[in-house]
Amino acid sequence: MVARLALDGPIGPAAAEYFDDASQRAVADGAVAIVLRLDTPGGLDESMRQIIASMLACKLPVLVYVAPGGARAASAGTYILYAGQIAAMAPATHLGAATPIQLGGTTPMPDAADKPAAATSSMEGRPAEGDDAESHKTLNDSIAYIRSLAQLRGRNAPWAEQAVRGAATLTASEAAQQHVIDFVATDVADLLARADGRRVQVNGRTVTLQLKGATVRDYVPGARTHFLAVITNPTIAYLLLLGGIFGLLLEALHPGAMLPGIVGGICLLVGLYALQLLPVNYAGLALMALGVALLVAEAVNPGVGALGAGGLVSFVIGSVMLMNTGVPGYGVDLGVIGGLATGAAALLGLIVWLVLRSRRAHQVNGDVAMLMESGELLEPVGAGGEAWAMVRGERWRVRCESALPAGARVRVVRRQGLLLWIEPV
């Protein structure tokens, strides 16, 4: 029996856990080999290295197969393809473009892709003057890593270096011609037939593959892996983080509501767990926290919008910076950020408008509100005397300097406790 695994989409923590778990189950079930079907635009370096470490430690030979037609093994996928005991591709597939991309910037490539590593550094192995040392360390480490895999499997090491250094790519037929892969296979049955009888190294021992006519069993991701794949989606992790923050804020503003606090706490913890698995830019996270704090301060103590505007700008910049890795599938969706920013801006504008309107509004209570209010005398009043009048729908004791008949319209000019001073309108 041959175990078939599938890595589709970006390589991340969920993919690494899936391969490790499924390969162990395949060994326990008595499989003779693993077929790893691959279709990926790339992914996270740490997750890629975890998968390759599991492949190298696996007791079964791993046949990496880029399929179906139109699939690719780009970036991290190229390393995984090189790590397999057998590397094969379906027609109309391609691989390459394995230049590492760092968080917060890109790794510079030499002007001439065909220059050896020494051409971009001094004799002592230090980066050439003016180049970024950290980027060169990452680049050279990636080159050494893929060359070691190529040498382990006896594949084209110079081209592997060019895939990293110069983002070189190859089609399936070109890869077979240049000995980057072992062969081109039309489907899994063809893959097994072509691999049958080949001698490969598995954990330091030579194994002859006996695969022709073997049954194939699919190993699908479990519930935990599915859950991990969902929460480690950068956009989902981002929304969980925000949901947790605002849930706890609602609970703080409305103590005893319970539900916002419970849901917010769960979302925040799950979001933080997901973020620690992802390449987070902590400067972006700090800007987001500052932005949320300023927006809340504006909502609690409304002003002219200065705090809110600053918070909105900080929040948007932090959101864009949060996971801006350049790795396909590992950035927060800009549409989500834009939608949240638009909603926050609309809410901020509404708060400012309400504040300005309240400042222009006529006061409806207190002594100031009574001044210049009009009413009607309920009984005649003599000069300097007191009587009853209806003002704002209420009976008030009033005093007037001049005599007025019952039913006369009057205006309030002063208030003294429960006594209003009036004059004729």
Coordinates of C-alpha atoms in Angstrom, one line a residue:
M1 CA 0.0 0.0 0.0
V2 CA 1.2 3.5 -0.9
A3 CA 0.1 6.5 1.2
R4 CA -0.9 9.6 -0.8
L5 CA -0.7 13.0 0.9
A6 CA -1.6 16.4 -0.7
L7 CA -0.1 19.8 0.0
D8 CA -2.2 22.4 -1.8
G9 CA -1.8 26.1 -1.3
P10 CA 0.7 28.0 0.9
I11 CA 3.1 26.1 3.1
G12 CA 2.4 27.0 6.7
P13 CA 2.1 25.5 10.2
A14 CA -1.0 23.5 9.3
A15 CA 0.8 21.9 6.3
A16 CA 3.8 21.0 8.5
E17 CA 1.6 19.3 11.1
Y18 CA -0.4 17.5 8.5
F19 CA 2.6 16.0 6.8
D20 CA 4.2 14.9 10.2
D21 CA 0.9 13.3 11.4
A22 CA 0.0 11.6 8.1
S23 CA 3.5 10.2 7.5
Q24 CA 3.5 8.7 11.0
R25 CA 0.1 7.1 10.4
A26 CA 1.3 5.8 7.1
V27 CA 4.3 4.1 8.8
A28 CA 1.9 2.6 11.4
D29 CA -0.4 1.3 8.7
G30 CA 2.4 -0.5 6.9
A31 CA 2.7 1.6 3.8
V32 CA 5.7 1.0 1.6
A33 CA 6.1 4.5 0.4
I34 CA 4.5 8.0 0.5
V35 CA 3.4 10.0 -2.5
L36 CA 3.4 13.7 -1.7
R37 CA 1.3 15.5 -4.3
L38 CA 2.5 19.1 -4.3
D39 CA 0.9 22.3 -5.7
T40 CA 2.1 25.4 -3.8
P41 CA 3.1 29.0 -4.5
G42 CA 5.5 28.8 -1.6
G43 CA 5.2 29.6 2.1
L44 CA 6.9 30.1 5.4
D45 CA 10.6 29.1 5.7
E46 CA 10.1 27.5 9.2
S47 CA 7.2 25.4 8.1
M48 CA 9.0 24.3 5.0
R49 CA 12.0 23.2 7.1
Q50 CA 9.8 21.2 9.4
I51 CA 8.3 19.3 6.5
I52 CA 11.7 18.6 5.0
A53 CA 13.0 17.5 8.4
S54 CA 10.1 15.1 8.7
M55 CA 10.8 13.8 5.2
L56 CA 14.4 13.1 6.0
A57 CA 13.6 11.4 9.2
C58 CA 10.7 9.3 7.7
K59 CA 11.2 5.5 7.6
L60 CA 9.4 5.4 4.2
P61 CA 10.7 6.8 0.9
V62 CA 8.8 10.0 -0.2
L63 CA 7.9 10.5 -3.8
V64 CA 7.2 14.2 -4.4
Y65 CA 4.9 14.7 -7.3
V66 CA 4.0 18.1 -8.7
A67 CA 0.5 17.7 -10.0
P68 CA -2.1 18.0 -11.5
G69 CA -1.4 19.9 -14.8
G70 CA -1.0 23.6 -14.2
A71 CA 0.4 23.0 -10.6
R72 CA 3.6 24.5 -9.4
A73 CA 6.3 23.9 -6.8
A74 CA 7.4 27.5 -6.4
S75 CA 9.6 28.9 -3.6
A76 CA 9.3 26.6 -0.6
G77 CA 7.9 23.9 -2.9
T78 CA 11.2 23.7 -4.8
Y79 CA 13.1 22.8 -1.6
I80 CA 10.5 20.1 -0.8
L81 CA 10.7 18.7 -4.3
Y82 CA 14.5 18.5 -4.0
A83 CA 14.2 16.7 -0.6
G84 CA 12.2 13.7 -1.9
Q85 CA 13.8 10.4 -2.7
I86 CA 11.9 10.6 -6.0
A87 CA 11.1 13.9 -7.6
A88 CA 8.5 13.9 -10.4
M89 CA 6.3 16.4 -12.2
A90 CA 3.1 16.1 -14.3
P91 CA 3.1 17.7 -17.8
A92 CA 2.4 21.4 -17.9
T93 CA 3.7 22.1 -14.4
H94 CA 6.7 24.2 -13.3
L95 CA 9.1 24.8 -10.4
G96 CA 11.6 27.4 -9.2
A97 CA 11.6 31.0 -8.0
A98 CA 13.0 30.0 -4.6
T99 CA 14.5 33.3 -3.5
P100 CA 13.8 33.8 0.2
I101 CA 11.7 36.8 1.3
Q102 CA 12.2 38.3 4.7
L103 CA 9.6 40.0 6.9
G104 CA 9.7 43.7 6.3
G105 CA 11.7 43.6 3.1
T106 CA 12.9 41.6 0.2
T107 CA 16.1 39.7 -0.3
P108 CA 18.2 41.5 -2.9
M109 CA 19.4 39.5 -5.8
P110 CA 22.8 40.0 -7.6
D111 CA 22.8 41.8 -10.9
A112 CA 24.1 38.7 -12.6
A113 CA 22.3 35.6 -11.7
D114 CA 25.0 33.3 -13.1
K115 CA 27.7 34.6 -10.7
P116 CA 28.9 32.2 -8.0
A117 CA 28.3 33.1 -4.3
A118 CA 31.9 34.4 -3.9
A119 CA 31.2 37.1 -6.5
T120 CA 28.8 38.9 -4.2
S121 CA 31.0 38.8 -1.1
S122 CA 34.5 39.5 0.0
M123 CA 37.2 36.8 0.4
E124 CA 36.4 36.5 4.1
G125 CA 32.8 35.6 3.3
R126 CA 31.4 39.0 4.4
P127 CA 28.7 40.8 2.3
A128 CA 29.9 43.2 -0.3
E129 CA 30.1 46.8 0.7
G130 CA 26.7 48.6 0.7
D131 CA 24.7 45.4 0.8
D132 CA 22.4 44.4 3.6
A133 CA 24.2 41.9 5.8
E134 CA 21.1 40.2 7.2
S135 CA 19.6 39.7 3.7
H136 CA 22.9 38.1 2.5
K137 CA 23.0 35.8 5.5
T138 CA 19.5 34.6 4.7
L139 CA 20.2 34.2 1.0
N140 CA 23.5 32.3 1.6
D141 CA 21.8 30.1 4.2
S142 CA 19.0 29.2 1.7
I143 CA 21.6 28.5 -1.0
A144 CA 23.6 26.2 1.2
Y145 CA 20.4 24.4 2.3
I146 CA 19.1 23.6 -1.2
R147 CA 22.5 22.6 -2.4
S148 CA 22.8 20.2 0.5
L149 CA 19.5 18.6 -0.5
A150 CA 20.6 18.4 -4.1
Q151 CA 23.8 16.7 -3.2
L152 CA 22.0 14.3 -0.9
R153 CA 19.6 13.2 -3.7
G154 CA 22.2 13.5 -6.5
R155 CA 20.3 16.2 -8.4
N156 CA 21.4 19.4 -10.2
A157 CA 22.9 21.6 -7.5
P158 CA 24.0 24.5 -9.7
W159 CA 20.5 25.0 -11.0
A160 CA 19.2 24.7 -7.4
E161 CA 21.4 27.6 -6.5
Q162 CA 20.1 29.7 -9.4
A163 CA 16.6 29.0 -8.3
V164 CA 17.4 30.7 -5.0
R165 CA 19.9 33.3 -6.1
G166 CA 18.2 34.3 -9.4
A167 CA 14.6 33.1 -9.0
A168 CA 15.1 30.7 -12.0
T169 CA 12.2 28.5 -13.1
L170 CA 11.8 25.4 -15.2
T171 CA 9.0 23.5 -16.9
A172 CA 8.5 19.8 -16.2
S173 CA 10.3 18.7 -19.4
E174 CA 13.1 21.2 -18.9
A175 CA 13.5 20.0 -15.3
A176 CA 13.8 16.4 -16.4
Q177 CA 16.4 17.3 -19.1
Q178 CA 18.5 19.2 -16.6
H179 CA 18.3 16.4 -14.0
V180 CA 16.4 18.6 -11.5
I181 CA 13.7 15.9 -11.3
D182 CA 13.9 12.2 -12.0
F183 CA 11.1 12.0 -14.6
V184 CA 7.8 13.3 -15.9
A185 CA 4.7 11.2 -15.0
T186 CA 1.2 11.6 -16.3
D187 CA -0.5 10.4 -13.2
V188 CA 0.1 8.5 -9.9
A189 CA -0.1 5.1 -11.6
D190 CA 2.6 6.2 -14.1
L191 CA 4.6 7.7 -11.2
L192 CA 4.6 4.4 -9.4
A193 CA 5.4 2.4 -12.5
R194 CA 8.4 4.6 -13.4
A195 CA 9.7 4.7 -9.8
D196 CA 9.4 0.9 -9.4
G197 CA 12.8 -0.8 -9.1
R198 CA 14.8 2.3 -8.4
R199 CA 17.2 2.3 -5.5
V200 CA 17.0 5.1 -3.0
Q201 CA 18.5 6.1 0.3
V202 CA 16.1 6.0 3.3
N203 CA 17.7 6.9 6.7
G204 CA 21.1 5.8 5.6
R205 CA 20.1 2.5 4.0
T206 CA 19.5 1.6 0.4
V207 CA 16.0 0.5 -0.5
T208 CA 14.7 -0.9 -3.8
L209 CA 11.2 0.5 -4.5
Q210 CA 8.6 -2.1 -5.2
L211 CA 5.7 0.0 -6.3
K212 CA 4.3 -1.3 -9.5
G213 CA 0.6 -2.1 -9.2
A214 CA 0.5 -1.0 -5.5
T215 CA -2.8 0.2 -4.1
V216 CA -3.0 3.9 -3.2
R217 CA -4.6 5.2 0.0
D218 CA -5.4 8.8 0.6
Y219 CA -4.5 10.4 4.0
V220 CA -6.6 13.5 4.5
P221 CA -6.0 16.2 7.1
G222 CA -7.7 15.6 10.5
A223 CA -10.0 18.0 12.4
R224 CA -7.1 19.5 14.3
T225 CA -5.2 20.2 11.1
H226 CA -8.3 21.8 9.5
F227 CA -8.8 24.0 12.6
L228 CA -5.1 25.0 12.5
A229 CA -5.3 25.8 8.8
V230 CA -8.3 28.1 9.4
I231 CA -6.9 30.1 12.4
T232 CA -3.4 30.4 10.8
N233 CA -4.9 32.1 7.8
P234 CA -3.5 35.7 8.4
T235 CA -6.8 37.4 7.7
I236 CA -8.7 35.0 10.1
A237 CA -6.0 35.5 12.8
Y238 CA -6.3 39.3 12.3
L239 CA -10.1 39.2 12.7
L240 CA -9.9 37.0 15.8
L241 CA -7.5 39.4 17.4
L242 CA -9.7 42.4 16.7
G243 CA -12.8 40.5 17.8
G244 CA -11.1 39.6 21.1
I245 CA -10.0 43.2 21.8
F246 CA -13.4 44.7 21.1
G247 CA -15.3 42.0 22.9
L248 CA -13.3 42.7 26.1
L249 CA -13.8 46.4 25.6
L250 CA -17.6 45.9 25.4
E251 CA -17.5 43.9 28.6
A252 CA -15.4 46.6 30.3
L253 CA -17.9 49.3 29.2
H254 CA -21.0 47.2 30.1
P255 CA -20.0 45.0 33.1
G256 CA -22.1 42.0 33.6
A257 CA -23.0 41.5 30.0
M258 CA -20.9 38.3 30.1
L259 CA -21.3 37.2 26.4
P260 CA -18.9 39.9 24.9
G261 CA -16.3 39.1 27.6
I262 CA -16.5 35.3 27.1
V263 CA -16.4 35.5 23.3
G264 CA -13.8 38.2 23.3
G265 CA -11.5 36.3 25.6
I266 CA -11.8 33.1 23.5
C267 CA -11.2 35.0 20.3
L268 CA -8.2 36.9 21.7
L269 CA -6.5 33.7 23.0
V270 CA -7.1 31.8 19.8
G271 CA -5.9 34.8 17.8
L272 CA -2.7 35.2 19.9
Y273 CA -2.0 31.4 19.5
A274 CA -2.3 31.8 15.7
L275 CA -0.1 34.9 15.6
Q276 CA 2.7 33.1 17.5
L277 CA 2.8 30.5 14.7
L278 CA 3.0 33.2 12.0
P279 CA 5.7 35.7 11.1
V280 CA 4.3 38.7 12.9
N281 CA 5.8 42.2 12.7
Y282 CA 5.6 43.4 16.3
A283 CA 5.9 47.0 15.3
G284 CA 2.7 46.6 13.3
L285 CA 1.0 44.9 16.2
A286 CA 2.0 47.8 18.5
L287 CA 0.7 50.3 16.0
M288 CA -2.6 48.4 15.9
A289 CA -2.9 48.4 19.7
L290 CA -2.2 52.1 19.8
G291 CA -4.8 52.8 17.1
V292 CA -7.5 50.8 18.9
A293 CA -6.6 52.6 22.2
L294 CA -6.9 56.1 20.5
L295 CA -10.2 55.1 18.8
V296 CA -11.7 54.0 22.1
A297 CA -10.5 57.2 23.8
E298 CA -12.2 59.2 21.1
A299 CA -15.4 57.2 21.6
V300 CA -15.3 57.6 25.4
N301 CA -14.4 61.3 25.4
P302 CA -15.6 62.7 22.1
G303 CA -13.8 65.8 20.9
V304 CA -12.9 67.3 17.5
G305 CA -11.7 63.9 16.2
A306 CA -8.0 64.4 16.6
L307 CA -7.6 61.2 18.8
G308 CA -9.8 59.2 16.4
A309 CA -8.0 60.4 13.3
G310 CA -4.6 59.5 14.8
G311 CA -6.0 56.2 15.9
L312 CA -7.4 55.3 12.5
V313 CA -4.1 56.1 10.7
S314 CA -2.1 54.1 13.3
F315 CA -4.6 51.2 13.0
V316 CA -4.4 51.0 9.2
I317 CA -0.6 51.3 9.0
G318 CA -0.2 48.6 11.7
S319 CA -2.7 46.3 9.9
V320 CA -0.7 46.6 6.7
M321 CA 2.6 46.0 8.4
L322 CA 1.3 43.1 10.6
M323 CA 2.2 40.3 8.2
N324 CA 3.6 42.0 5.1
T325 CA 5.9 39.1 4.3
G326 CA 5.6 39.0 0.5
V327 CA 4.9 35.3 0.8
P328 CA 1.8 34.3 -1.3
G329 CA -1.1 33.6 1.0
Y330 CA 0.6 35.0 4.1
G331 CA -0.6 38.6 4.3
V332 CA -3.8 40.2 5.7
D333 CA -6.3 40.8 3.0
L334 CA -6.2 44.5 2.1
G335 CA -9.9 44.5 1.3
V336 CA -10.6 43.5 4.9
I337 CA -8.3 46.2 6.2
G338 CA -10.0 48.7 3.9
G339 CA -13.5 47.7 5.0
L340 CA -12.6 48.0 8.7
A341 CA -10.9 51.3 8.1
T342 CA -13.9 52.7 6.2
G343 CA -16.3 51.5 8.9
A344 CA -14.1 53.1 11.6
A345 CA -13.8 56.3 9.6
A346 CA -17.6 56.5 9.2
L347 CA -18.1 55.9 12.9
L348 CA -15.6 58.5 13.8
G349 CA -17.3 61.0 11.5
L350 CA -20.6 60.2 13.1
I351 CA -19.2 60.8 16.6
V352 CA -17.7 64.2 15.6
W353 CA -20.9 65.3 13.8
L354 CA -23.0 64.4 16.9
V355 CA -20.6 66.3 19.2
L356 CA -20.7 69.4 17.0
R357 CA -24.5 69.2 16.7
S358 CA -24.9 68.9 20.5
R359 CA -22.8 72.1 20.9
R360 CA -25.1 74.0 18.7
A361 CA -28.3 72.6 20.1
H362 CA -30.6 74.6 22.3
Q363 CA -30.3 73.6 26.0
V364 CA -33.4 71.7 27.2
N365 CA -32.9 71.7 31.0
G366 CA -31.5 73.8 33.8
D367 CA -32.0 77.5 34.5
V368 CA -30.5 78.6 31.2
A369 CA -33.1 76.4 29.3
M370 CA -36.0 78.3 31.1
L371 CA -34.8 81.7 30.1
M372 CA -36.9 83.2 27.2
E373 CA -39.4 80.4 27.4
S374 CA -43.0 81.5 26.8
G375 CA -46.1 80.6 28.6
E376 CA -49.7 81.6 29.5
L377 CA -51.1 83.2 32.6
L378 CA -53.7 81.0 34.3
E379 CA -55.1 83.9 36.4
P380 CA -54.7 87.7 36.5
V381 CA -51.7 89.2 38.2
G382 CA -51.3 92.6 39.7
A383 CA -48.2 94.8 39.4
G384 CA -45.5 93.3 41.5
G385 CA -47.8 90.4 42.4
E386 CA -47.7 86.7 42.0
A387 CA -49.9 84.2 40.1
W388 CA -49.9 80.8 38.4
A389 CA -48.8 80.3 34.7
M390 CA -48.4 77.4 32.4
V391 CA -44.8 77.2 31.0
R392 CA -43.6 74.2 29.0
G393 CA -46.6 72.2 30.0
E394 CA -46.0 72.7 33.7
R395 CA -47.7 75.0 36.3
W396 CA -45.2 77.5 37.7
R397 CA -45.6 80.3 40.3
V398 CA -44.7 83.6 38.5
R399 CA -44.1 87.2 39.5
C400 CA -44.6 90.2 37.1
E401 CA -43.7 93.9 37.5
S402 CA -46.8 94.9 35.5
A403 CA -50.5 93.9 35.8
L404 CA -51.7 91.3 33.3
P405 CA -55.1 89.6 32.7
A406 CA -55.6 85.8 32.7
G407 CA -54.7 84.2 29.4
A408 CA -52.0 86.7 28.6
R409 CA -48.8 85.4 26.8
V410 CA -45.7 85.9 28.9
R411 CA -41.9 85.3 28.6
V412 CA -39.6 84.0 31.4
V413 CA -36.7 86.4 32.1
R414 CA -35.4 85.1 35.4
R415 CA -35.7 82.1 37.7
Q416 CA -35.3 82.1 41.5
G417 CA -35.8 78.6 42.8
L418 CA -39.4 77.6 42.0
L419 CA -40.4 81.2 41.2
L420 CA -40.2 82.6 37.7
W421 CA -40.0 86.3 36.8
I422 CA -42.0 87.1 33.7
E423 CA -42.8 89.9 31.4
P424 CA -45.5 90.3 28.7
V425 CA -44.6 89.0 25.2

